[in-house]
């Protein structure tokens, strides 16, 4: 399966995804990026 077929815009990918209480944007982004990379490299 080509990588592009599973790619989603970051904005719509974030909506509805609760990553837990992250008090700062940096912590939230780090958690989101880790999750996104996990899904892409599966």
Coordinates of N, CA and C in Angstrom, one line a residue:
X1 N 0.8 -1.2 0.0 CA 0.0 0.0 0.0 C 0.9 1.2 0.0
X2 N 0.6 2.1 -0.9 CA 1.5 3.4 -1.0 C 1.3 4.2 0.2
X3 N 2.3 4.9 0.7 CA 2.3 5.7 1.9 C 1.2 6.8 1.7
X4 N 1.1 7.3 0.5 CA 0.2 8.5 0.3 C -1.3 8.1 0.6
X5 N -1.6 6.8 0.4 CA -3.0 6.5 0.5 C -3.5 6.5 2.0
X6 N -2.5 6.4 2.9 CA -2.8 6.4 4.3 C -2.6 7.8 5.0
X7 N -2.1 8.7 4.2 CA -1.8 10.0 4.7 C -3.0 10.8 4.9
X8 N -3.1 11.6 6.0 CA -4.2 12.5 6.3 C -3.6 13.8 6.7
X9 N -4.4 14.9 6.4 CA -3.9 16.2 6.8 C -3.9 16.3 8.3
X10 N -2.9 16.9 8.8 CA -2.6 17.0 10.3 C -3.9 17.5 11.0
X11 N -4.5 18.5 10.5 CA -5.6 19.1 11.2 C -6.8 18.2 11.4
X12 N -7.2 17.5 10.4 CA -8.3 16.6 10.5 C -7.9 15.3 11.3
X13 N -6.6 15.0 11.3 CA -6.2 13.8 12.1 C -6.2 14.1 13.5
X14 N -6.1 15.4 13.9 CA -6.0 15.7 15.3 C -7.4 15.7 15.9
X15 N -8.4 16.1 15.2 CA -9.7 16.3 15.7 C -10.3 14.9 16.2
X16 N -10.8 15.0 17.4 CA -11.4 13.8 18.0 C -10.4 12.8 18.6
X17 N -9.1 13.2 18.6 CA -8.1 12.4 19.2 C -7.6 13.0 20.5
X18 N -7.9 12.3 21.6 CA -7.5 12.9 23.0 C -6.3 12.1 23.4
X19 N -5.2 12.9 23.6 CA -3.9 12.3 24.0 C -3.6 12.4 25.4
X20 N -4.6 12.9 26.2 CA -4.4 13.1 27.7 C -4.1 14.5 28.0
X21 N -4.0 14.8 29.3 CA -3.8 16.2 29.7 C -2.4 16.7 29.4
X22 N -2.2 17.5 28.4 CA -0.9 18.0 28.0 C -0.9 19.5 28.2
X23 N -0.3 20.0 29.3 CA -0.4 21.4 29.6 C 0.3 22.4 28.7
X24 N 1.2 21.9 27.8 CA 1.8 22.8 26.9 C 1.7 22.3 25.5
X25 N 1.8 23.2 24.5 CA 1.7 22.8 23.1 C 2.8 21.9 22.8
X26 N 4.0 22.1 23.3 CA 5.2 21.3 23.0 C 4.9 19.9 23.4
X27 N 4.4 19.7 24.6 CA 4.1 18.3 25.1 C 3.0 17.7 24.3
X28 N 2.0 18.4 23.9 CA 0.9 17.9 23.1 C 1.4 17.5 21.7
X29 N 2.2 18.4 21.1 CA 2.7 18.1 19.8 C 3.7 16.9 19.8
X30 N 4.5 16.8 20.8 CA 5.4 15.6 20.9 C 4.6 14.3 21.0
X31 N 3.5 14.3 21.8 CA 2.6 13.2 21.9 C 1.9 12.8 20.6
X32 N 1.4 13.9 20.0 CA 0.7 13.7 18.7 C 1.7 13.2 17.6
X33 N 2.9 13.8 17.6 CA 3.9 13.3 16.6 C 4.3 11.9 16.8
X34 N 4.5 11.5 18.0 CA 4.8 10.1 18.3 C 3.7 9.2 17.8
X35 N 2.5 9.6 18.1 CA 1.3 8.7 17.7 C 1.2 8.7 16.2
X36 N 1.4 9.8 15.5 CA 1.4 9.9 14.1 C 2.4 9.0 13.4
X37 N 3.7 9.1 13.9 CA 4.8 8.3 13.4 C 4.5 6.8 13.6
X38 N 3.9 6.5 14.8 CA 3.6 5.1 15.0 C 2.7 4.5 14.0
X39 N 1.6 5.3 13.6 CA 0.7 4.8 12.7 C 1.3 4.7 11.3
X40 N 2.2 5.7 10.9 CA 2.7 5.7 9.6 C 3.8 4.6 9.4
X41 N 4.4 4.2 10.5 CA 5.5 3.2 10.3 C 5.0 1.8 10.6
X42 N 3.7 1.6 10.8 CA 3.2 0.3 11.1 C 3.3 -0.6 9.9

